[in-house]
PDB file of N, CA and C in Angstrom:
ATOM      1  N   UNK A   1      88.453  98.205 124.738  1.00 36.00           N
ATOM      2  CA  UNK A   1      89.731  97.865 124.667  1.00 36.00           C
ATOM      3  C   UNK A   1      90.061  96.319 124.053  1.00 36.00           C
ATOM      4  N   UNK A   2      88.609  95.570 124.704  1.00 39.00           N
ATOM      5  CA  UNK A   2      88.618  94.009 124.443  1.00 39.00           C
ATOM      6  C   UNK A   2      88.302  93.988 123.000  1.00 39.00           C
ATOM      7  N   UNK A   3      87.657  95.026 122.342  1.00 37.00           N
ATOM      8  CA  UNK A   3      86.907  94.608 121.045  1.00 37.00           C
ATOM      9  C   UNK A   3      88.254  95.123 120.078  1.00 37.00           C
ATOM     10  N   UNK A   4      89.230  95.798 120.526  1.00 38.00           N
ATOM     11  CA  UNK A   4      90.414  96.298 119.611  1.00 38.00           C
ATOM     12  C   UNK A   4      91.111  94.971 119.914  1.00 38.00           C
ATOM     13  N   UNK A   5      91.534  94.393 120.971  1.00 42.00           N
ATOM     14  CA  UNK A   5      92.174  93.033 120.930  1.00 42.00           C
ATOM     15  C   UNK A   5      91.805  92.039 120.226  1.00 42.00           C
ATOM     16  N   UNK A   6      90.373  91.938 120.205  1.00 40.00           N
ATOM     17  CA  UNK A   6      89.748  90.906 119.151  1.00 40.00           C
ATOM     18  C   UNK A   6      89.939  90.993 117.932  1.00 40.00           C
ATOM     19  N   UNK A   7      89.885  92.218 117.565  1.00 42.00           N
ATOM     20  CA  UNK A   7      90.349  92.824 116.004  1.00 42.00           C
ATOM     21  C   UNK A   7      91.686  92.403 115.691  1.00 42.00           C
ATOM     22  N   UNK A   8      92.463  92.636 116.559  1.00 44.00           N
ATOM     23  CA  UNK A   8      93.779  92.398 116.120  1.00 44.00           C
ATOM     24  C   UNK A   8      94.404  90.852 116.207  1.00 44.00           C
ATOM     25  N   UNK A   9      93.406  90.079 116.881  1.00 45.00           N
ATOM     26  CA  UNK A   9      93.716  88.871 116.861  1.00 45.00           C
ATOM     27  C   UNK A   9      92.902  88.085 115.507  1.00 45.00           C
ATOM     28  N   UNK A  10      91.924  88.953 115.126  1.00 44.00           N
ATOM     29  CA  UNK A  10      91.415  88.327 113.818  1.00 44.00           C
ATOM     30  C   UNK A  10      92.161  88.687 112.911  1.00 44.00           C
ATOM     31  N   UNK A  11      92.641  89.988 112.925  1.00 45.00           N
ATOM     32  CA  UNK A  11      93.635  90.312 111.592  1.00 45.00           C
ATOM     33  C   UNK A  11      94.650  89.092 111.536  1.00 45.00           C
ATOM     34  N   UNK A  12      95.277  88.867 112.691  1.00 43.00           N
ATOM     35  CA  UNK A  12      96.643  88.238 112.578  1.00 43.00           C
ATOM     36  C   UNK A  12      95.876  86.737 112.231  1.00 43.00           C
ATOM     37  N   UNK A  13      94.836  86.328 112.610  1.00 44.00           N
ATOM     38  CA  UNK A  13      94.593  84.889 112.538  1.00 44.00           C
ATOM     39  C   UNK A  13      93.724  84.561 111.238  1.00 44.00           C
ATOM     40  N   UNK A  14      93.643  85.878 110.379  1.00 44.00           N
ATOM     41  CA  UNK A  14      92.818  85.460 109.091  1.00 44.00           C
ATOM     42  C   UNK A  14      91.626  86.250 108.665  1.00 44.00           C
ATOM     43  N   UNK A  15      91.195  86.973 109.775  1.00 48.00           N
ATOM     44  CA  UNK A  15      90.227  87.790 109.915  1.00 48.00           C
ATOM     45  C   UNK A  15      90.368  89.087 108.733  1.00 48.00           C
ATOM     46  N   UNK A  16      91.471  89.447 108.648  1.00 54.00           N
ATOM     47  CA  UNK A  16      92.196  90.697 108.064  1.00 54.00           C
ATOM     48  C   UNK A  16      93.401  90.617 107.335  1.00 54.00           C
ATOM     49  N   UNK A  17      93.872  91.463 106.861  1.00 62.00           N
ATOM     50  CA  UNK A  17      95.327  91.278 106.217  1.00 62.00           C
ATOM     51  C   UNK A  17      96.636  92.173 106.761  1.00 62.00           C
ATOM     52  N   UNK A  18      95.977  93.112 107.986  1.00 80.00           N
ATOM     53  CA  UNK A  18      97.110  93.662 108.564  1.00 80.00           C
ATOM     54  C   UNK A  18      97.871  92.689 109.319  1.00 80.00           C
ATOM     55  N   UNK A  19      99.286  92.599 109.346  1.00 88.00           N
ATOM     56  CA  UNK A  19      99.869  91.951 110.376  1.00 88.00           C
ATOM     57  C   UNK A  19     100.188  92.523 111.601  1.00 88.00           C
ATOM     58  N   UNK A  20     100.052  91.349 112.639  1.00 94.00           N
ATOM     59  CA  UNK A  20     100.140  91.654 113.839  1.00 94.00           C
ATOM     60  C   UNK A  20     101.615  91.912 114.279  1.00 94.00           C
ATOM     61  N   UNK A  21     102.386  92.728 114.675  1.00 96.00           N
ATOM     62  CA  UNK A  21     103.593  92.909 114.983  1.00 96.00           C
ATOM     63  C   UNK A  21     103.987  92.259 116.363  1.00 96.00           C
ATOM     64  N   UNK A  22     105.312  91.756 116.716  1.00 97.00           N
ATOM     65  CA  UNK A  22     105.502  91.251 117.737  1.00 97.00           C
ATOM     66  C   UNK A  22     107.004  91.616 117.925  1.00 97.00           C
ATOM     67  N   UNK A  23     107.787  91.365 118.936  1.00 97.00           N
ATOM     68  CA  UNK A  23     109.323  91.668 119.202  1.00 97.00           C
ATOM     69  C   UNK A  23     110.030  90.710 118.497  1.00 97.00           C
ATOM     70  N   UNK A  24     110.927  91.398 117.630  1.00 96.00           N
ATOM     71  CA  UNK A  24     111.884  90.209 116.735  1.00 96.00           C
ATOM     72  C   UNK A  24     113.398  90.025 117.613  1.00 96.00           C
ATOM     73  N   UNK A  25     113.196  90.628 118.658  1.00 96.00           N
ATOM     74  CA  UNK A  25     114.344  90.337 119.595  1.00 96.00           C
ATOM     75  C   UNK A  25     114.081  89.126 120.647  1.00 96.00           C
ATOM     76  N   UNK A  26     112.829  89.348 121.102  1.00 97.00           N
ATOM     77  CA  UNK A  26     112.591  88.217 121.952  1.00 97.00           C
ATOM     78  C   UNK A  26     111.640  87.053 121.304  1.00 97.00           C
ATOM     79  N   UNK A  27     110.975  87.438 120.269  1.00 96.00           N
ATOM     80  CA  UNK A  27     109.944  86.635 119.737  1.00 96.00           C
ATOM     81  C   UNK A  27     108.813  86.352 120.510  1.00 96.00           C
ATOM     82  N   UNK A  28     108.612  87.442 121.378  1.00 97.00           N
ATOM     83  CA  UNK A  28     107.281  87.317 122.270  1.00 97.00           C
ATOM     84  C   UNK A  28     106.378  88.727 121.843  1.00 97.00           C
ATOM     85  N   UNK A  29     105.161  88.323 122.228  1.00 97.00           N
ATOM     86  CA  UNK A  29     104.141  89.471 121.951  1.00 97.00           C
ATOM     87  C   UNK A  29     103.085  89.168 121.286  1.00 97.00           C
ATOM     88  N   UNK A  30     102.766  88.229 121.060  1.00 97.00           N
ATOM     89  CA  UNK A  30     101.463  87.281 120.262  1.00 97.00           C
ATOM     90  C   UNK A  30     100.543  86.815 121.033  1.00 97.00           C
ATOM     91  N   UNK A  31      99.291  87.008 120.845  1.00 96.00           N
ATOM     92  CA  UNK A  31      98.195  86.521 121.525  1.00 96.00           C
ATOM     93  C   UNK A  31      98.276  85.038 121.526  1.00 96.00           C
ATOM     94  N   UNK A  32      97.516  84.194 122.518  1.00 95.00           N
ATOM     95  CA  UNK A  32      97.693  82.812 122.472  1.00 95.00           C
ATOM     96  C   UNK A  32      97.208  82.304 121.111  1.00 95.00           C
ATOM     97  N   UNK A  33      97.700  81.125 120.921  1.00 91.00           N
ATOM     98  CA  UNK A  33      97.614  80.501 119.460  1.00 91.00           C
ATOM     99  C   UNK A  33      98.619  80.822 118.334  1.00 91.00           C
ATOM    100  N   UNK A  34      98.901  82.095 118.871  1.00 96.00           N
ATOM    101  CA  UNK A  34      99.821  82.398 117.396  1.00 96.00           C
ATOM    102  C   UNK A  34     101.330  82.283 117.630  1.00 96.00           C
ATOM    103  N   UNK A  35     102.023  82.173 116.726  1.00 96.00           N
ATOM    104  CA  UNK A  35     103.608  82.269 116.958  1.00 96.00           C
ATOM    105  C   UNK A  35     104.517  83.575 116.517  1.00 96.00           C
ATOM    106  N   UNK A  36     105.295  84.060 117.136  1.00 97.00           N
ATOM    107  CA  UNK A  36     106.131  85.292 116.638  1.00 97.00           C
ATOM    108  C   UNK A  36     107.113  84.837 115.797  1.00 97.00           C
ATOM    109  N   UNK A  37     107.248  85.202 114.471  1.00 96.00           N
ATOM    110  CA  UNK A  37     108.263  84.868 113.247  1.00 96.00           C
ATOM    111  C   UNK A  37     108.931  86.128 113.061  1.00 96.00           C
ATOM    112  N   UNK A  38     110.295  85.680 112.664  1.00 95.00           N
ATOM    113  CA  UNK A  38     111.021  86.925 112.669  1.00 95.00           C
ATOM    114  C   UNK A  38     111.165  87.155 111.109  1.00 95.00           C
ATOM    115  N   UNK A  39     110.849  88.131 110.531  1.00 91.00           N
ATOM    116  CA  UNK A  39     111.253  88.524 109.010  1.00 91.00           C
ATOM    117  C   UNK A  39     112.646  89.047 109.014  1.00 91.00           C
ATOM    118  N   UNK A  40     113.179  89.769 109.685  1.00 92.00           N
ATOM    119  CA  UNK A  40     114.467  90.265 109.579  1.00 92.00           C
ATOM    120  C   UNK A  40     114.533  90.753 111.111  1.00 92.00           C
ATOM    121  N   UNK A  41     115.766  91.494 111.238  1.00 93.00           N
ATOM    122  CA  UNK A  41     116.266  91.856 112.973  1.00 93.00           C
ATOM    123  C   UNK A  41     115.036  92.809 113.254  1.00 93.00           C
ATOM    124  N   UNK A  42     114.627  93.787 112.513  1.00 94.00           N
ATOM    125  CA  UNK A  42     113.880  94.910 112.992  1.00 94.00           C
ATOM    126  C   UNK A  42     112.270  94.582 112.886  1.00 94.00           C
ATOM    127  N   UNK A  43     111.869  93.370 112.436  1.00 94.00           N
ATOM    128  CA  UNK A  43     110.548  93.049 112.132  1.00 94.00           C
ATOM    129  C   UNK A  43     110.157  91.643 112.296  1.00 94.00           C
ATOM    130  N   UNK A  44     109.309  91.426 113.180  1.00 96.00           N
ATOM    131  CA  UNK A  44     108.605  90.282 113.153  1.00 96.00           C
ATOM    132  C   UNK A  44     107.232  90.122 113.515  1.00 96.00           C
ATOM    133  N   UNK A  45     106.237  89.298 113.079  1.00 95.00           N
ATOM    134  CA  UNK A  45     104.901  89.376 113.234  1.00 95.00           C
ATOM    135  C   UNK A  45     104.192  87.956 113.682  1.00 95.00           C
ATOM    136  N   UNK A  46     103.060  88.106 114.294  1.00 96.00           N
ATOM    137  CA  UNK A  46     102.300  86.815 114.588  1.00 96.00           C
ATOM    138  C   UNK A  46     101.595  86.102 113.582  1.00 96.00           C
ATOM    139  N   UNK A  47     101.890  84.914 113.576  1.00 95.00           N
ATOM    140  CA  UNK A  47     101.549  83.852 112.522  1.00 95.00           C
ATOM    141  C   UNK A  47     100.749  82.676 113.029  1.00 95.00           C
ATOM    142  N   UNK A  48      99.519  82.444 112.403  1.00 95.00           N
ATOM    143  CA  UNK A  48      98.672  81.438 112.828  1.00 95.00           C
ATOM    144  C   UNK A  48      99.539  80.012 112.174  1.00 95.00           C
ATOM    145  N   UNK A  49      99.909  79.225 113.072  1.00 95.00           N
ATOM    146  CA  UNK A  49     100.361  77.769 112.389  1.00 95.00           C
ATOM    147  C   UNK A  49      99.664  76.836 111.964  1.00 95.00           C
ATOM    148  N   UNK A  50      98.167  76.918 112.174  1.00 94.00           N
ATOM    149  CA  UNK A  50      97.562  75.950 112.034  1.00 94.00           C
ATOM    150  C   UNK A  50      97.381  75.744 110.627  1.00 94.00           C
ATOM    151  N   UNK A  51      97.153  74.217 110.148  1.00 91.00           N
ATOM    152  CA  UNK A  51      97.399  73.782 108.791  1.00 91.00           C
ATOM    153  C   UNK A  51      96.561  75.009 107.683  1.00 91.00           C
ATOM    154  N   UNK A  52      95.105  75.004 108.141  1.00 89.00           N
ATOM    155  CA  UNK A  52      94.305  75.857 107.270  1.00 89.00           C
ATOM    156  C   UNK A  52      94.915  77.310 107.383  1.00 89.00           C
ATOM    157  N   UNK A  53      95.190  77.934 108.115  1.00 90.00           N
ATOM    158  CA  UNK A  53      95.714  79.388 108.207  1.00 90.00           C
ATOM    159  C   UNK A  53      96.784  79.555 107.512  1.00 90.00           C
ATOM    160  N   UNK A  54      97.865  78.743 108.091  1.00 90.00           N
ATOM    161  CA  UNK A  54      98.987  78.571 107.280  1.00 90.00           C
ATOM    162  C   UNK A  54      98.976  78.502 105.932  1.00 90.00           C
ATOM    163  N   UNK A  55      98.275  77.606 104.914  1.00 85.00           N
ATOM    164  CA  UNK A  55      98.258  77.250 103.739  1.00 85.00           C
ATOM    165  C   UNK A  55      97.574  78.589 103.226  1.00 85.00           C
ATOM    166  N   UNK A  56      96.549  79.299 103.868  1.00 83.00           N
ATOM    167  CA  UNK A  56      95.885  80.451 103.331  1.00 83.00           C
ATOM    168  C   UNK A  56      96.952  81.797 103.172  1.00 83.00           C
ATOM    169  N   UNK A  57      97.752  81.800 104.310  1.00 85.00           N
ATOM    170  CA  UNK A  57      98.456  83.180 104.372  1.00 85.00           C
ATOM    171  C   UNK A  57      99.765  82.822 103.638  1.00 85.00           C
ATOM    172  N   UNK A  58     100.565  81.930 103.670  1.00 84.00           N
ATOM    173  CA  UNK A  58     101.559  81.866 103.350  1.00 84.00           C
ATOM    174  C   UNK A  58     101.905  82.266 102.081  1.00 84.00           C
ATOM    175  N   UNK A  59     101.343  81.682 100.920  1.00 80.00           N
ATOM    176  CA  UNK A  59     101.688  82.034  99.539  1.00 80.00           C
ATOM    177  C   UNK A  59     101.104  83.498  98.950  1.00 80.00           C
ATOM    178  N   UNK A  60     100.366  84.039  99.850  1.00 76.00           N
ATOM    179  CA  UNK A  60      99.865  85.386  99.665  1.00 76.00           C
ATOM    180  C   UNK A  60     100.549  86.428 100.525  1.00 76.00           C
ATOM    181  N   UNK A  61     100.407  86.471 101.667  1.00 73.00           N
ATOM    182  CA  UNK A  61     100.823  87.490 102.605  1.00 73.00           C
ATOM    183  C   UNK A  61     102.176  87.651 102.979  1.00 73.00           C
ATOM    184  N   UNK A  62     102.978  86.685 102.589  1.00 79.00           N
ATOM    185  CA  UNK A  62     104.487  86.639 103.315  1.00 79.00           C
ATOM    186  C   UNK A  62     105.445  87.023 102.302  1.00 79.00           C
ATOM    187  N   UNK A  63     106.446  87.366 102.534  1.00 81.00           N
ATOM    188  CA  UNK A  63     107.674  87.556 101.660  1.00 81.00           C
ATOM    189  C   UNK A  63     108.671  86.184 101.939  1.00 81.00           C
ATOM    190  N   UNK A  64     109.620  85.990 101.135  1.00 81.00           N
ATOM    191  CA  UNK A  64     110.481  84.978 101.189  1.00 81.00           C
ATOM    192  C   UNK A  64     110.965  84.732 102.643  1.00 81.00           C
ATOM    193  N   UNK A  65     111.683  85.357 103.016  1.00 85.00           N
ATOM    194  CA  UNK A  65     112.176  85.493 104.462  1.00 85.00           C
ATOM    195  C   UNK A  65     111.354  84.992 105.536  1.00 85.00           C
ATOM    196  N   UNK A  66     110.279  85.675 105.414  1.00 89.00           N
ATOM    197  CA  UNK A  66     109.097  85.468 106.608  1.00 89.00           C
ATOM    198  C   UNK A  66     108.428  83.874 106.132  1.00 89.00           C
ATOM    199  N   UNK A  67     108.390  83.561 105.134  1.00 89.00           N
ATOM    200  CA  UNK A  67     107.966  82.399 104.763  1.00 89.00           C
ATOM    201  C   UNK A  67     108.918  81.385 105.222  1.00 89.00           C
ATOM    202  N   UNK A  68     110.164  81.433 104.964  1.00 89.00           N
ATOM    203  CA  UNK A  68     111.116  80.265 105.445  1.00 89.00           C
ATOM    204  C   UNK A  68     111.181  80.452 106.868  1.00 89.00           C
ATOM    205  N   UNK A  69     111.167  81.632 107.742  1.00 92.00           N
ATOM    206  CA  UNK A  69     111.027  81.427 109.340  1.00 92.00           C
ATOM    207  C   UNK A  69     109.787  80.881 109.857  1.00 92.00           C
ATOM    208  N   UNK A  70     108.974  81.221 108.729  1.00 93.00           N
ATOM    209  CA  UNK A  70     107.437  80.520 109.436  1.00 93.00           C
ATOM    210  C   UNK A  70     107.307  79.185 109.287  1.00 93.00           C
ATOM    211  N   UNK A  71     107.848  78.305 108.096  1.00 93.00           N
ATOM    212  CA  UNK A  71     108.036  77.256 107.934  1.00 93.00           C
ATOM    213  C   UNK A  71     109.093  76.497 108.988  1.00 93.00           C
ATOM    214  N   UNK A  72     109.968  77.459 109.631  1.00 94.00           N
ATOM    215  CA  UNK A  72     110.761  76.524 110.573  1.00 94.00           C
ATOM    216  C   UNK A  72     109.736  76.496 111.758  1.00 94.00           C
ATOM    217  N   UNK A  73     109.354  77.750 112.046  1.00 95.00           N
ATOM    218  CA  UNK A  73     108.847  77.934 113.509  1.00 95.00           C
ATOM    219  C   UNK A  73     107.480  77.240 113.685  1.00 95.00           C
ATOM    220  N   UNK A  74     106.565  76.927 112.372  1.00 94.00           N
ATOM    221  CA  UNK A  74     105.323  76.255 112.302  1.00 94.00           C
ATOM    222  C   UNK A  74     105.704  74.766 112.238  1.00 94.00           C
ATOM    223  N   UNK A  75     106.967  73.988 111.574  1.00 94.00           N
ATOM    224  CA  UNK A  75     107.038  72.957 111.379  1.00 94.00           C
ATOM    225  C   UNK A  75     106.054  72.870 109.989  1.00 94.00           C
ATOM    226  N   UNK A  76     105.903  73.531 109.256  1.00 93.00           N
ATOM    227  CA  UNK A  76     105.127  73.408 107.928  1.00 93.00           C
ATOM    228  C   UNK A  76     105.653  73.811 106.737  1.00 93.00           C
ATOM    229  N   UNK A  77     105.364  73.571 105.453  1.00 89.00           N
ATOM    230  CA  UNK A  77     105.806  73.792 104.196  1.00 89.00           C
ATOM    231  C   UNK A  77     105.170  74.416 103.610  1.00 89.00           C
ATOM    232  N   UNK A  78     105.392  75.555 102.937  1.00 87.00           N
ATOM    233  CA  UNK A  78     104.281  76.462 102.063  1.00 87.00           C
ATOM    234  C   UNK A  78     104.500  75.960 100.816  1.00 87.00           C
ATOM    235  N   UNK A  79     103.722  75.432 100.272  1.00 78.00           N
ATOM    236  CA  UNK A  79     103.526  74.774  99.046  1.00 78.00           C
ATOM    237  C   UNK A  79     103.396  75.580  97.730  1.00 78.00           C
ATOM    238  N   UNK A  80     103.025  76.640  98.010  1.00 65.00           N
ATOM    239  CA  UNK A  80     102.463  77.930  97.070  1.00 65.00           C
ATOM    240  C   UNK A  80     101.348  77.253  96.014  1.00 65.00           C
ATOM    241  N   UNK A  81     100.613  76.548  96.580  1.00 51.00           N
ATOM    242  CA  UNK A  81      99.366  75.914  95.798  1.00 51.00           C
ATOM    243  C   UNK A  81      98.520  76.864  95.331  1.00 51.00           C
ATOM    244  N   UNK A  82      98.426  77.901  96.347  1.00 45.00           N
ATOM    245  CA  UNK A  82      97.288  78.958  95.782  1.00 45.00           C
ATOM    246  C   UNK A  82      97.303  79.974  94.815  1.00 45.00           C
ATOM    247  N   UNK A  83      98.467  80.397  94.790  1.00 47.00           N
ATOM    248  CA  UNK A  83      98.916  81.547  94.174  1.00 47.00           C
ATOM    249  C   UNK A  83     100.339  81.346  93.164  1.00 47.00           C
ATOM    250  N   UNK A  84     100.852  82.335  92.694  1.00 46.00           N
ATOM    251  CA  UNK A  84     101.954  82.297  91.713  1.00 46.00           C
ATOM    252  C   UNK A  84     103.323  82.491  92.391  1.00 46.00           C
ATOM    253  N   UNK A  85     103.377  81.959  93.551  1.00 46.00           N
ATOM    254  CA  UNK A  85     104.551  82.098  94.485  1.00 46.00           C
ATOM    255  C   UNK A  85     105.479  81.150  93.746  1.00 46.00           C
ATOM    256  N   UNK A  86     105.664  80.463  92.639  1.00 48.00           N
ATOM    257  CA  UNK A  86     106.673  79.469  92.301  1.00 48.00           C
ATOM    258  C   UNK A  86     107.604  80.177  91.825  1.00 48.00           C
ATOM    259  N   UNK A  87     107.642  81.513  91.849  1.00 46.00           N
ATOM    260  CA  UNK A  87     109.349  82.510  91.653  1.00 46.00           C
ATOM    261  C   UNK A  87     109.895  82.329  92.570  1.00 46.00           C
ATOM    262  N   UNK A  88     109.299  82.369  94.039  1.00 48.00           N
ATOM    263  CA  UNK A  88     110.205  82.399  95.186  1.00 48.00           C
ATOM    264  C   UNK A  88     110.031  81.161  95.734  1.00 48.00           C
ATOM    265  N   UNK A  89     109.099  80.240  95.760  1.00 51.00           N
ATOM    266  CA  UNK A  89     108.961  79.109  96.482  1.00 51.00           C
ATOM    267  C   UNK A  89     108.723  77.950  95.742  1.00 51.00           C
ATOM    268  N   UNK A  90     109.453  77.259  95.868  1.00 54.00           N
ATOM    269  CA  UNK A  90     109.449  75.727  95.049  1.00 54.00           C
ATOM    270  C   UNK A  90     107.969  75.294  94.957  1.00 54.00           C
ATOM    271  N   UNK A  91     107.472  75.108  93.767  1.00 56.00           N
ATOM    272  CA  UNK A  91     106.066  74.614  93.744  1.00 56.00           C
ATOM    273  C   UNK A  91     105.847  73.219  94.102  1.00 56.00           C
ATOM    274  N   UNK A  92     107.192  72.250  93.853  1.00 59.00           N
ATOM    275  CA  UNK A  92     107.004  70.821  94.040  1.00 59.00           C
ATOM    276  C   UNK A  92     108.386  70.410  94.782  1.00 59.00           C
ATOM    277  N   UNK A  93     107.995  70.637  96.350  1.00 55.00           N
ATOM    278  CA  UNK A  93     109.128  70.225  96.992  1.00 55.00           C
ATOM    279  C   UNK A  93     109.079  68.915  97.583  1.00 55.00           C
ATOM    280  N   UNK A  94     107.616  68.258  97.471  1.00 64.00           N
ATOM    281  CA  UNK A  94     107.336  66.787  97.818  1.00 64.00           C
ATOM    282  C   UNK A  94     106.951  66.416  96.222  1.00 64.00           C
ATOM    283  N   UNK A  95     107.809  65.739  95.494  1.00 66.00           N
ATOM    284  CA  UNK A  95     107.325  64.984  94.392  1.00 66.00           C
ATOM    285  C   UNK A  95     106.200  63.875  94.440  1.00 66.00           C
ATOM    286  N   UNK A  96     105.723  63.586  95.539  1.00 74.00           N
ATOM    287  CA  UNK A  96     104.659  62.889  95.558  1.00 74.00           C
ATOM    288  C   UNK A  96     103.279  63.618  95.425  1.00 74.00           C
ATOM    289  N   UNK A  97     103.531  64.935  95.505  1.00 68.00           N
ATOM    290  CA  UNK A  97     102.450  65.815  95.271  1.00 68.00           C
ATOM    291  C   UNK A  97     101.921  66.224  93.883  1.00 68.00           C
ATOM    292  N   UNK A  98     103.119  66.233  93.118  1.00 67.00           N
ATOM    293  CA  UNK A  98     102.865  66.295  91.415  1.00 67.00           C
ATOM    294  C   UNK A  98     102.331  67.779  91.415  1.00 67.00           C
ATOM    295  N   UNK A  99     102.855  68.826  92.004  1.00 65.00           N
ATOM    296  CA  UNK A  99     102.421  70.129  91.524  1.00 65.00           C
ATOM    297  C   UNK A  99     103.059  70.697  90.412  1.00 65.00           C
ATOM    298  N   UNK A 100     102.357  71.937  89.916  1.00 63.00           N
ATOM    299  CA  UNK A 100     103.023  72.428  88.471  1.00 63.00           C
ATOM    300  C   UNK A 100     102.328  73.801  88.785  1.00 63.00           C
ATOM    301  N   UNK A 101     103.502  74.643  88.501  1.00 63.00           N
ATOM    302  CA  UNK A 101     103.019  76.186  88.293  1.00 63.00           C
ATOM    303  C   UNK A 101     102.550  76.297  87.212  1.00 63.00           C
ATOM    304  N   UNK A 102     101.627  77.415  87.431  1.00 62.00           N
ATOM    305  CA  UNK A 102     100.814  77.738  85.916  1.00 62.00           C
ATOM    306  C   UNK A 102     100.534  79.324  85.800  1.00 62.00           C
ATOM    307  N   UNK A 103     100.919  79.867  84.885  1.00 58.00           N
ATOM    308  CA  UNK A 103     100.801  81.419  84.867  1.00 58.00           C
ATOM    309  C   UNK A 103      99.627  81.404  84.015  1.00 58.00           C
ATOM    310  N   UNK A 104      98.731  82.485  84.373  1.00 58.00           N
ATOM    311  CA  UNK A 104      97.460  82.806  83.564  1.00 58.00           C
ATOM    312  C   UNK A 104      97.523  84.250  83.170  1.00 58.00           C
ATOM    313  N   UNK A 105      96.603  84.563  82.199  1.00 57.00           N
ATOM    314  CA  UNK A 105      96.773  86.057  81.981  1.00 57.00           C
ATOM    315  C   UNK A 105      95.276  86.783  82.363  1.00 57.00           C
ATOM    316  N   UNK A 106      94.513  85.889  83.190  1.00 53.00           N
ATOM    317  CA  UNK A 106      93.370  86.296  83.258  1.00 53.00           C
ATOM    318  C   UNK A 106      93.405  87.394  84.553  1.00 53.00           C
TER     319      UNK A 106
END
């Protein structure tokens, strides 16, 4: 059972891609160190708000609604620096970063 708990924590914290659900009504049910973020009224998931994991997950693993909720909950901004989320997330919300979205055909 402890191993299962560790595996679920690893998945939620970046060791895997399966989201760890939590209660969308109460925003409770996440292991210590993770925040419960509501995607919509019937789904919420645990999110690692540390700068490294947040930047790693937000452009790849989250839909726009979850990204916006995670930004608010975690007090961070998903800049879309690692992927092509430019369609749904502003690539350059901070002009001092001078970010540009680029599409590739590779």
